[in-house]
Coordinates of C-alpha atoms in Angstrom, one line a residue:
X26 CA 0.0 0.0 0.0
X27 CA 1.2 3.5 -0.6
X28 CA 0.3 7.2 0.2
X29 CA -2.2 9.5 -1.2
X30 CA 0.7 11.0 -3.4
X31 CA 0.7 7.8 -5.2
X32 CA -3.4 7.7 -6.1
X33 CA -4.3 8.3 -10.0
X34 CA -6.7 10.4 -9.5
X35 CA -9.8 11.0 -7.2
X36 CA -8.0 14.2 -6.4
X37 CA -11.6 15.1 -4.5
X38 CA -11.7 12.9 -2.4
X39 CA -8.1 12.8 -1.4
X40 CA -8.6 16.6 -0.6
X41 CA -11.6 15.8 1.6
X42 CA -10.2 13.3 3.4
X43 CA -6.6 15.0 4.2
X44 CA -8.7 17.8 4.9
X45 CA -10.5 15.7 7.4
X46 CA -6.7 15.1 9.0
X47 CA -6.3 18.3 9.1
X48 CA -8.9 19.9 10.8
X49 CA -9.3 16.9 13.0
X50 CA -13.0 16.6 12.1
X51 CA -12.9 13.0 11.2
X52 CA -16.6 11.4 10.7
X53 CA -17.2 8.3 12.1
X54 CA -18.7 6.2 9.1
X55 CA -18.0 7.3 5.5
X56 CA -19.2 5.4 2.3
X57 CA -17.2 5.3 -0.1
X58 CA -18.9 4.1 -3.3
X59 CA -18.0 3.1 -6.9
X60 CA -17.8 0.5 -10.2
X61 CA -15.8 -2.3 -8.7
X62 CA -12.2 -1.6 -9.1
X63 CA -12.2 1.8 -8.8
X64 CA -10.1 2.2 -5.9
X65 CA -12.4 2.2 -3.1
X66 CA -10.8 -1.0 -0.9
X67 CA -7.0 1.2 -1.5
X68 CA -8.5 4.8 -0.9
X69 CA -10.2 3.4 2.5
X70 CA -6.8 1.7 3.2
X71 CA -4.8 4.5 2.9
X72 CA -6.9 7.0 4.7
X73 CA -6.7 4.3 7.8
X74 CA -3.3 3.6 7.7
X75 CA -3.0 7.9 7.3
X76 CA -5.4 7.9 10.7
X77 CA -3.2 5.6 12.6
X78 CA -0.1 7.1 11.6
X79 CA 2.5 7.8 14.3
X80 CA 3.4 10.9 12.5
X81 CA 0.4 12.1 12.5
X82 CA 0.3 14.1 9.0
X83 CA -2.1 14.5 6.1
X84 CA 0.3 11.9 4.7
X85 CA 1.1 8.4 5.8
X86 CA 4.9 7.9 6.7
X87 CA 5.2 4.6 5.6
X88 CA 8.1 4.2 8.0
X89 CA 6.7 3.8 11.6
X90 CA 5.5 0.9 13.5
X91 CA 1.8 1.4 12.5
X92 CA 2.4 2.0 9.1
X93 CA 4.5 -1.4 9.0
X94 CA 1.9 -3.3 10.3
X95 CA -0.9 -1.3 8.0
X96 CA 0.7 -2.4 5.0
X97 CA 1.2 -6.2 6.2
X98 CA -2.3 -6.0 6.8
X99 CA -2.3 -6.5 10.6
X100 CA -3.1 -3.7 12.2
X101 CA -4.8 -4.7 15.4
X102 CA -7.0 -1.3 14.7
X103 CA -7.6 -2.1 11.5
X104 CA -10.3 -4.4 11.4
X105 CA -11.0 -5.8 7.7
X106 CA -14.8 -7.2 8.3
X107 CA -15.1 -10.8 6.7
X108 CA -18.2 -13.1 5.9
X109 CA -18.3 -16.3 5.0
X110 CA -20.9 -16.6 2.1
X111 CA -20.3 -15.2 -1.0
X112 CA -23.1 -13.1 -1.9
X113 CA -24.2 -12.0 1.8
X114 CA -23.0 -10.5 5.3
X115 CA -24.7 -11.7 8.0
X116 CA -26.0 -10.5 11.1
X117 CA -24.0 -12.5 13.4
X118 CA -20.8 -11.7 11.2
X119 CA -21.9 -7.8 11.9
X120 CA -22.3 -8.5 15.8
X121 CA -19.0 -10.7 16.1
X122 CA -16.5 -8.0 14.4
X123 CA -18.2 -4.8 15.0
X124 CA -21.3 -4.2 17.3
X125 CA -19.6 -6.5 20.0
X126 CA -16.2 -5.8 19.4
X127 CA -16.6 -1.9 19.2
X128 CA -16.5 -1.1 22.6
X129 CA -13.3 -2.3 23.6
X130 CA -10.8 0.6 23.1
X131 CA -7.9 0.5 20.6
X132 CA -4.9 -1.5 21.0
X133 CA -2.3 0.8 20.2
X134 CA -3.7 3.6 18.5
X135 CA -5.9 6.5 17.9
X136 CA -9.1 4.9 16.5
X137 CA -10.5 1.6 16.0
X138 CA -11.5 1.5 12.0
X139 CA -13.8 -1.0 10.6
X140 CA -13.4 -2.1 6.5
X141 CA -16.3 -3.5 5.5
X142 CA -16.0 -4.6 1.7
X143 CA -19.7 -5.1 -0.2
X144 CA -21.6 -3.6 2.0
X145 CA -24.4 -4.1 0.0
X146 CA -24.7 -7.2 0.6
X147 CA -25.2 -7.2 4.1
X148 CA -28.4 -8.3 4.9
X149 CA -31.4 -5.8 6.5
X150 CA -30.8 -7.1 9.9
X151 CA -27.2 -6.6 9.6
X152 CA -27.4 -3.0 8.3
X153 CA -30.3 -2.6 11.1
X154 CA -27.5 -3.8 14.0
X155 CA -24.5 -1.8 12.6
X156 CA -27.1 1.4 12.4
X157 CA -26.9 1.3 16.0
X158 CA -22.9 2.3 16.2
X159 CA -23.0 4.4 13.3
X160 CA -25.9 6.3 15.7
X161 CA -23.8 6.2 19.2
X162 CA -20.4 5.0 18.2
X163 CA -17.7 5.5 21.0
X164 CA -15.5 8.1 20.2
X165 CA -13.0 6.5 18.8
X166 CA -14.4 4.2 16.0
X167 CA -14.5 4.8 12.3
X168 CA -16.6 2.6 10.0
X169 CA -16.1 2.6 6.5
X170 CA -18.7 0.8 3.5
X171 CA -17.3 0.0 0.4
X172 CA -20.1 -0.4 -2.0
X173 CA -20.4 -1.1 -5.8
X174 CA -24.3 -0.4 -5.5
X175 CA -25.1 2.1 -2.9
X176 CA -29.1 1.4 -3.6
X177 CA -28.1 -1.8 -1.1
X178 CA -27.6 0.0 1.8
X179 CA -30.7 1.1 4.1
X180 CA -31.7 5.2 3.8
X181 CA -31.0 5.2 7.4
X182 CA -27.8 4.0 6.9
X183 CA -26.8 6.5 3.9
X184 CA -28.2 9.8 6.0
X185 CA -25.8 9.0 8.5
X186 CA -22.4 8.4 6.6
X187 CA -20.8 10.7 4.8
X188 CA -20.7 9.3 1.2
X189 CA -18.1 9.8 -1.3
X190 CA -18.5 8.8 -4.4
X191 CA -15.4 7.2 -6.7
X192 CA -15.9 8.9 -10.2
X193 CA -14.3 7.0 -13.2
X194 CA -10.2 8.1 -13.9
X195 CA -9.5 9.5 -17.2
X196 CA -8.6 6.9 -19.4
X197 CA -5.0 9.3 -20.4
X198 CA -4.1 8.7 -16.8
X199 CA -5.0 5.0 -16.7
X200 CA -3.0 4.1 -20.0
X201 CA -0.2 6.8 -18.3
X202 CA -0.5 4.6 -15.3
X203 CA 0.0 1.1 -17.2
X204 CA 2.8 2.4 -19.3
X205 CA 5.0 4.2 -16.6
X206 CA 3.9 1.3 -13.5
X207 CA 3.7 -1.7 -15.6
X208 CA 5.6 -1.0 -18.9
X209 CA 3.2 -1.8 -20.4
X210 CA 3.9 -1.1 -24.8
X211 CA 2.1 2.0 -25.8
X212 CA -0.7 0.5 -28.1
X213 CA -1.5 -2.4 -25.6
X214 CA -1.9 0.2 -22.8
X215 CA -4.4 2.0 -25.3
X216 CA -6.4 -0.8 -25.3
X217 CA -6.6 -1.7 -21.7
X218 CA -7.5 1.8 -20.9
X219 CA -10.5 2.1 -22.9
X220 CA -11.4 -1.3 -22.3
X221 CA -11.0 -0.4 -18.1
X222 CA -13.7 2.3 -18.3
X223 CA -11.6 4.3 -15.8
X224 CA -11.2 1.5 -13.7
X225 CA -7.4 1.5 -12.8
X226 CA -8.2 -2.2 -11.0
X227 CA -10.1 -3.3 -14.1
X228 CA -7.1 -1.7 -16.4
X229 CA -4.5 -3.9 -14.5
X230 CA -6.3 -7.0 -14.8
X231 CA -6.4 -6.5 -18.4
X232 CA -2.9 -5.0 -18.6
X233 CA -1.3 -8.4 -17.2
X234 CA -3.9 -11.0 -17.8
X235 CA -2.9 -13.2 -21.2
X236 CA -6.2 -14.4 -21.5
X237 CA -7.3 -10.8 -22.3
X238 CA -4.7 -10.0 -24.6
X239 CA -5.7 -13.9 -26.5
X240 CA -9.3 -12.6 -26.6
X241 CA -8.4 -9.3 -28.1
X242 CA -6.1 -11.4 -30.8
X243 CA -8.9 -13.3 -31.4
X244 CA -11.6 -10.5 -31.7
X245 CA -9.4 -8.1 -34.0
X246 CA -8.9 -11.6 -36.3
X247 CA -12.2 -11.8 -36.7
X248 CA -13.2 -7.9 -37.2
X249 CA -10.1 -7.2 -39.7
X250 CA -11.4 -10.4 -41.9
X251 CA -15.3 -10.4 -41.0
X252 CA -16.2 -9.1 -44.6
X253 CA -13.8 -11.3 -46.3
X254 CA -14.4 -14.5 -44.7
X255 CA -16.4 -17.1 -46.0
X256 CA -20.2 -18.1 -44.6
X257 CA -18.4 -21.1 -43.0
X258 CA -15.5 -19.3 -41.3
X259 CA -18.0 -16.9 -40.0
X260 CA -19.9 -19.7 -38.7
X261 CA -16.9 -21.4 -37.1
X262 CA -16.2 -17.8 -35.3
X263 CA -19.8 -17.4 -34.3
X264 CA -19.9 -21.1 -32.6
X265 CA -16.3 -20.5 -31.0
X266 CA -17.1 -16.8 -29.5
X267 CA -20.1 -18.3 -28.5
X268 CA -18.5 -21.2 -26.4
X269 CA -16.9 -18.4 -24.4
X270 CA -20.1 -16.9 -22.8
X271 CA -17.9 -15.3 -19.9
X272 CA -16.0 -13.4 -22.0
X273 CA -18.6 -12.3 -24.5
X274 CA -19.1 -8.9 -23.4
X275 CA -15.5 -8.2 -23.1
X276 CA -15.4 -9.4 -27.3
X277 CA -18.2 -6.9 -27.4
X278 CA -16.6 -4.1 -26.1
X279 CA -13.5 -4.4 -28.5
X280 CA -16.3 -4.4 -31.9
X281 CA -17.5 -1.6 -30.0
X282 CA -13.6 0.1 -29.6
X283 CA -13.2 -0.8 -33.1
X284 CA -16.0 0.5 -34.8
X285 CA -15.7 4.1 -33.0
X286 CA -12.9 3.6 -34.0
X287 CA -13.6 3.8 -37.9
X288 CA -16.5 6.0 -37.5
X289 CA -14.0 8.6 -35.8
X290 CA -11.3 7.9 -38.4
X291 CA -13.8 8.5 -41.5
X292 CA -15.1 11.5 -39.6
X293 CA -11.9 13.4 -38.8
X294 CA -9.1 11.3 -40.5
X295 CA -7.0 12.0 -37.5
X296 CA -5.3 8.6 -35.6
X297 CA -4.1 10.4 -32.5
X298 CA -7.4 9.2 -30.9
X299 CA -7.9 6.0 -32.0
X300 CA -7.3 2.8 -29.5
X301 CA -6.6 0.5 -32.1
X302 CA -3.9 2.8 -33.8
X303 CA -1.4 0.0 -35.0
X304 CA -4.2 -1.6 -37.0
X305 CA -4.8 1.6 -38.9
X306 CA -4.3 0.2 -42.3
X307 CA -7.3 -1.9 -41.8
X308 CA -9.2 1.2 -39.9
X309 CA -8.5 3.3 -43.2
X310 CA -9.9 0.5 -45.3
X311 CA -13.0 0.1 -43.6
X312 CA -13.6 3.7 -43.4
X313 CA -13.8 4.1 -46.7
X314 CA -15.8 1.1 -47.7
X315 CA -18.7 1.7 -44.7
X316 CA -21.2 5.0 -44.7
X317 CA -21.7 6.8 -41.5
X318 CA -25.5 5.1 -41.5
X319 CA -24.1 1.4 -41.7
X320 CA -21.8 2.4 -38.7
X321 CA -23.8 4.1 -36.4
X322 CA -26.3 0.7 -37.6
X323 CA -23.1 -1.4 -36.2
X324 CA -22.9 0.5 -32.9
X325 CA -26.5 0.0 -32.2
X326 CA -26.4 -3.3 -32.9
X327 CA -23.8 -3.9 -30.5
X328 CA -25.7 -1.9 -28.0
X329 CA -28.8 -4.2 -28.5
X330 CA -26.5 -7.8 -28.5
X331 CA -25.4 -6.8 -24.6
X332 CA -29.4 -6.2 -24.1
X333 CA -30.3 -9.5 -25.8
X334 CA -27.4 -11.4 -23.9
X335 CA -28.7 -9.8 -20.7
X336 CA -31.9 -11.0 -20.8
X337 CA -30.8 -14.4 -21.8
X338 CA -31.4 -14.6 -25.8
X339 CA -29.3 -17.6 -27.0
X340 CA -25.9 -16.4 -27.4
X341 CA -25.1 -18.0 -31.0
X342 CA -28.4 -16.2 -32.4
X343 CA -27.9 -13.2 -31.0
X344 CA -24.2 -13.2 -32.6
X345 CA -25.6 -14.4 -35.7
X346 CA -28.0 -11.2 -36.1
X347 CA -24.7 -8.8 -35.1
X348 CA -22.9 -10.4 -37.7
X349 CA -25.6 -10.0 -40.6
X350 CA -25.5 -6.1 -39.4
X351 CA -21.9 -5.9 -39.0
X352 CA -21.5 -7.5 -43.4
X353 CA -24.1 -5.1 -44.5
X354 CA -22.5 -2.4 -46.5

């Protein structure tokens, strides 16, 4: 874990909370909410480890005994909350590590700071027993939600935390991030950023995961030869894509990439903002060869496939109608 310096973005937030430090008017429970991987599990880290500091500045030293055990993950005052299920948090996991455990003072330090990862998935009668500390919580104890869908939580519970809400980092600094972190090659770090939707976690995973980079091999394949290839090619590429139903909206969102892509191309002629720039031999090709109508006709019919696959359509029919849309000329 690092310091607030080291964040890519969310400069907000980082002022709020140093802020917070500052003027010694820390809250007791904050929300902090956003798409999964957006930061909020390292900005909630960060800000503890900044609490407990020995130092005591707007900026975590890193150096002294509380920092040290912050950033081996444990701190006695820094309680992670855990649950056992995957999709829920219940009660009894709520009264075990915080309602009962709240009241005994802080081992070593300042404050006693709960992490609770997906809140929303705490059940009502969780929510409903931790509303009670967030209401008369001892002095010392700071409570921190993480949520990915803030409509989870109780109203009761959202009027009473201070919420801050993770906005999306531009995708410059995410590919900035990839490159200069992670060396990742220019062009790849292109992709990964528009495919992370400002979602440094989600740009990572992408950045250093080979089965992303195999699925964008295979997707540019099959959109730099979809006009040329035969009906039975096509086929064989339908039936394959359509094997991999967990990564079919990640296929989707590279057509998508890609066809901006040419639309933007035949619009301005300019490749500085393209993600797929090494490919633009192909981009030019196809921009000349398509009309802005059978483009933006492409774009809504990828819109339309994520509907269809959301609400369960067969996968290899809803492919096959993309595909009819995508060799109209």
């Amino acid at each position: 874990m690092v310091g607030f310096n080291n964040v890519i973005g969310h400069e907000e937030i980082i002022r709020h909370l140093q802020n917070a430090i500052k003027t010694g008017k820390i809250s007791h429970s904050y929300i902090f909410a956003g798409e999964p991987g957006s930061g909020k599990r390292l900005l909630a880290g960060i800000y503890a480890m900044t609490l407990q500091c020995e130092a005591g500045g707007e900026n975590a030293c890193g150096k002294c005994e509380s920092c040290k055990r912050a950033i081996g993950k444990n701190h006695p005052d820094i309680i992670m909350v855990k649950h056992e299920k995957p999709n829920t948090i219940s009660i009894d996991e709520i009264r075990e590590q915080v309602v009962n455990d709240v009241d005994i003072k802080p081992y070593s330090s300042p404050y006693k700071i709960y992490i609770i990862p997906d809140a929303e998935i705490m059940t009502p009668q969780a929510q409903n027993a931790l509303l009670k500390t967030i209401e008369e919580p001892p002095e010392y104890a700071v409570i921190m939600l993480l949520t990915s869908n803030i409509d989870g939580l109780l109203p009761t519970i959202r009027s009473r935390c201070v919420r801050l809400d993770l906005k999306v980092v531009d995708d410059g600094l995410v590919k900035k991030y990839l490159m200069e972190h992670l060396h990742i090659p220019d062009y790849q770090a292109e992709i990964d950023a528009s495919f992370a939707h400002g979602s440094i976690g989600k740009a990572k995973e992408a950045a250093t995961s080979q089965e992303f980079a195999d699925i964008t091999q295979k997707a540019l394949k099959i959109l730099k030869y979809a006009d040329s290839m035969e009906v039975y090619e096509l086929t064989e590429a339908i039936k394959n894509l359509s094997s991999e139903k967990q990564n079919i909206n990640d296929y989707l969102d590279i057509f998508q990439f890609w066809f901006r892509d040419v639309l933007m191309f035949k619009a301005t002629r300019e490749i500085d903002n393209l993600v797929f720039k090494q490919e633009i031999n192909y981009i030019r090709e196809q921009a000349s060869q398509r009309s802005y109508e059978n483009l933006e006709k492409i774009l809504e019919a990828l819109d339309k496939t994520k509907v269809r696959l959301r609400a369960n359509v067969n996968t290899e029919l809803a492919l096959e109608l993309l595909f009819l849309t995508i060799r109209e000329k």
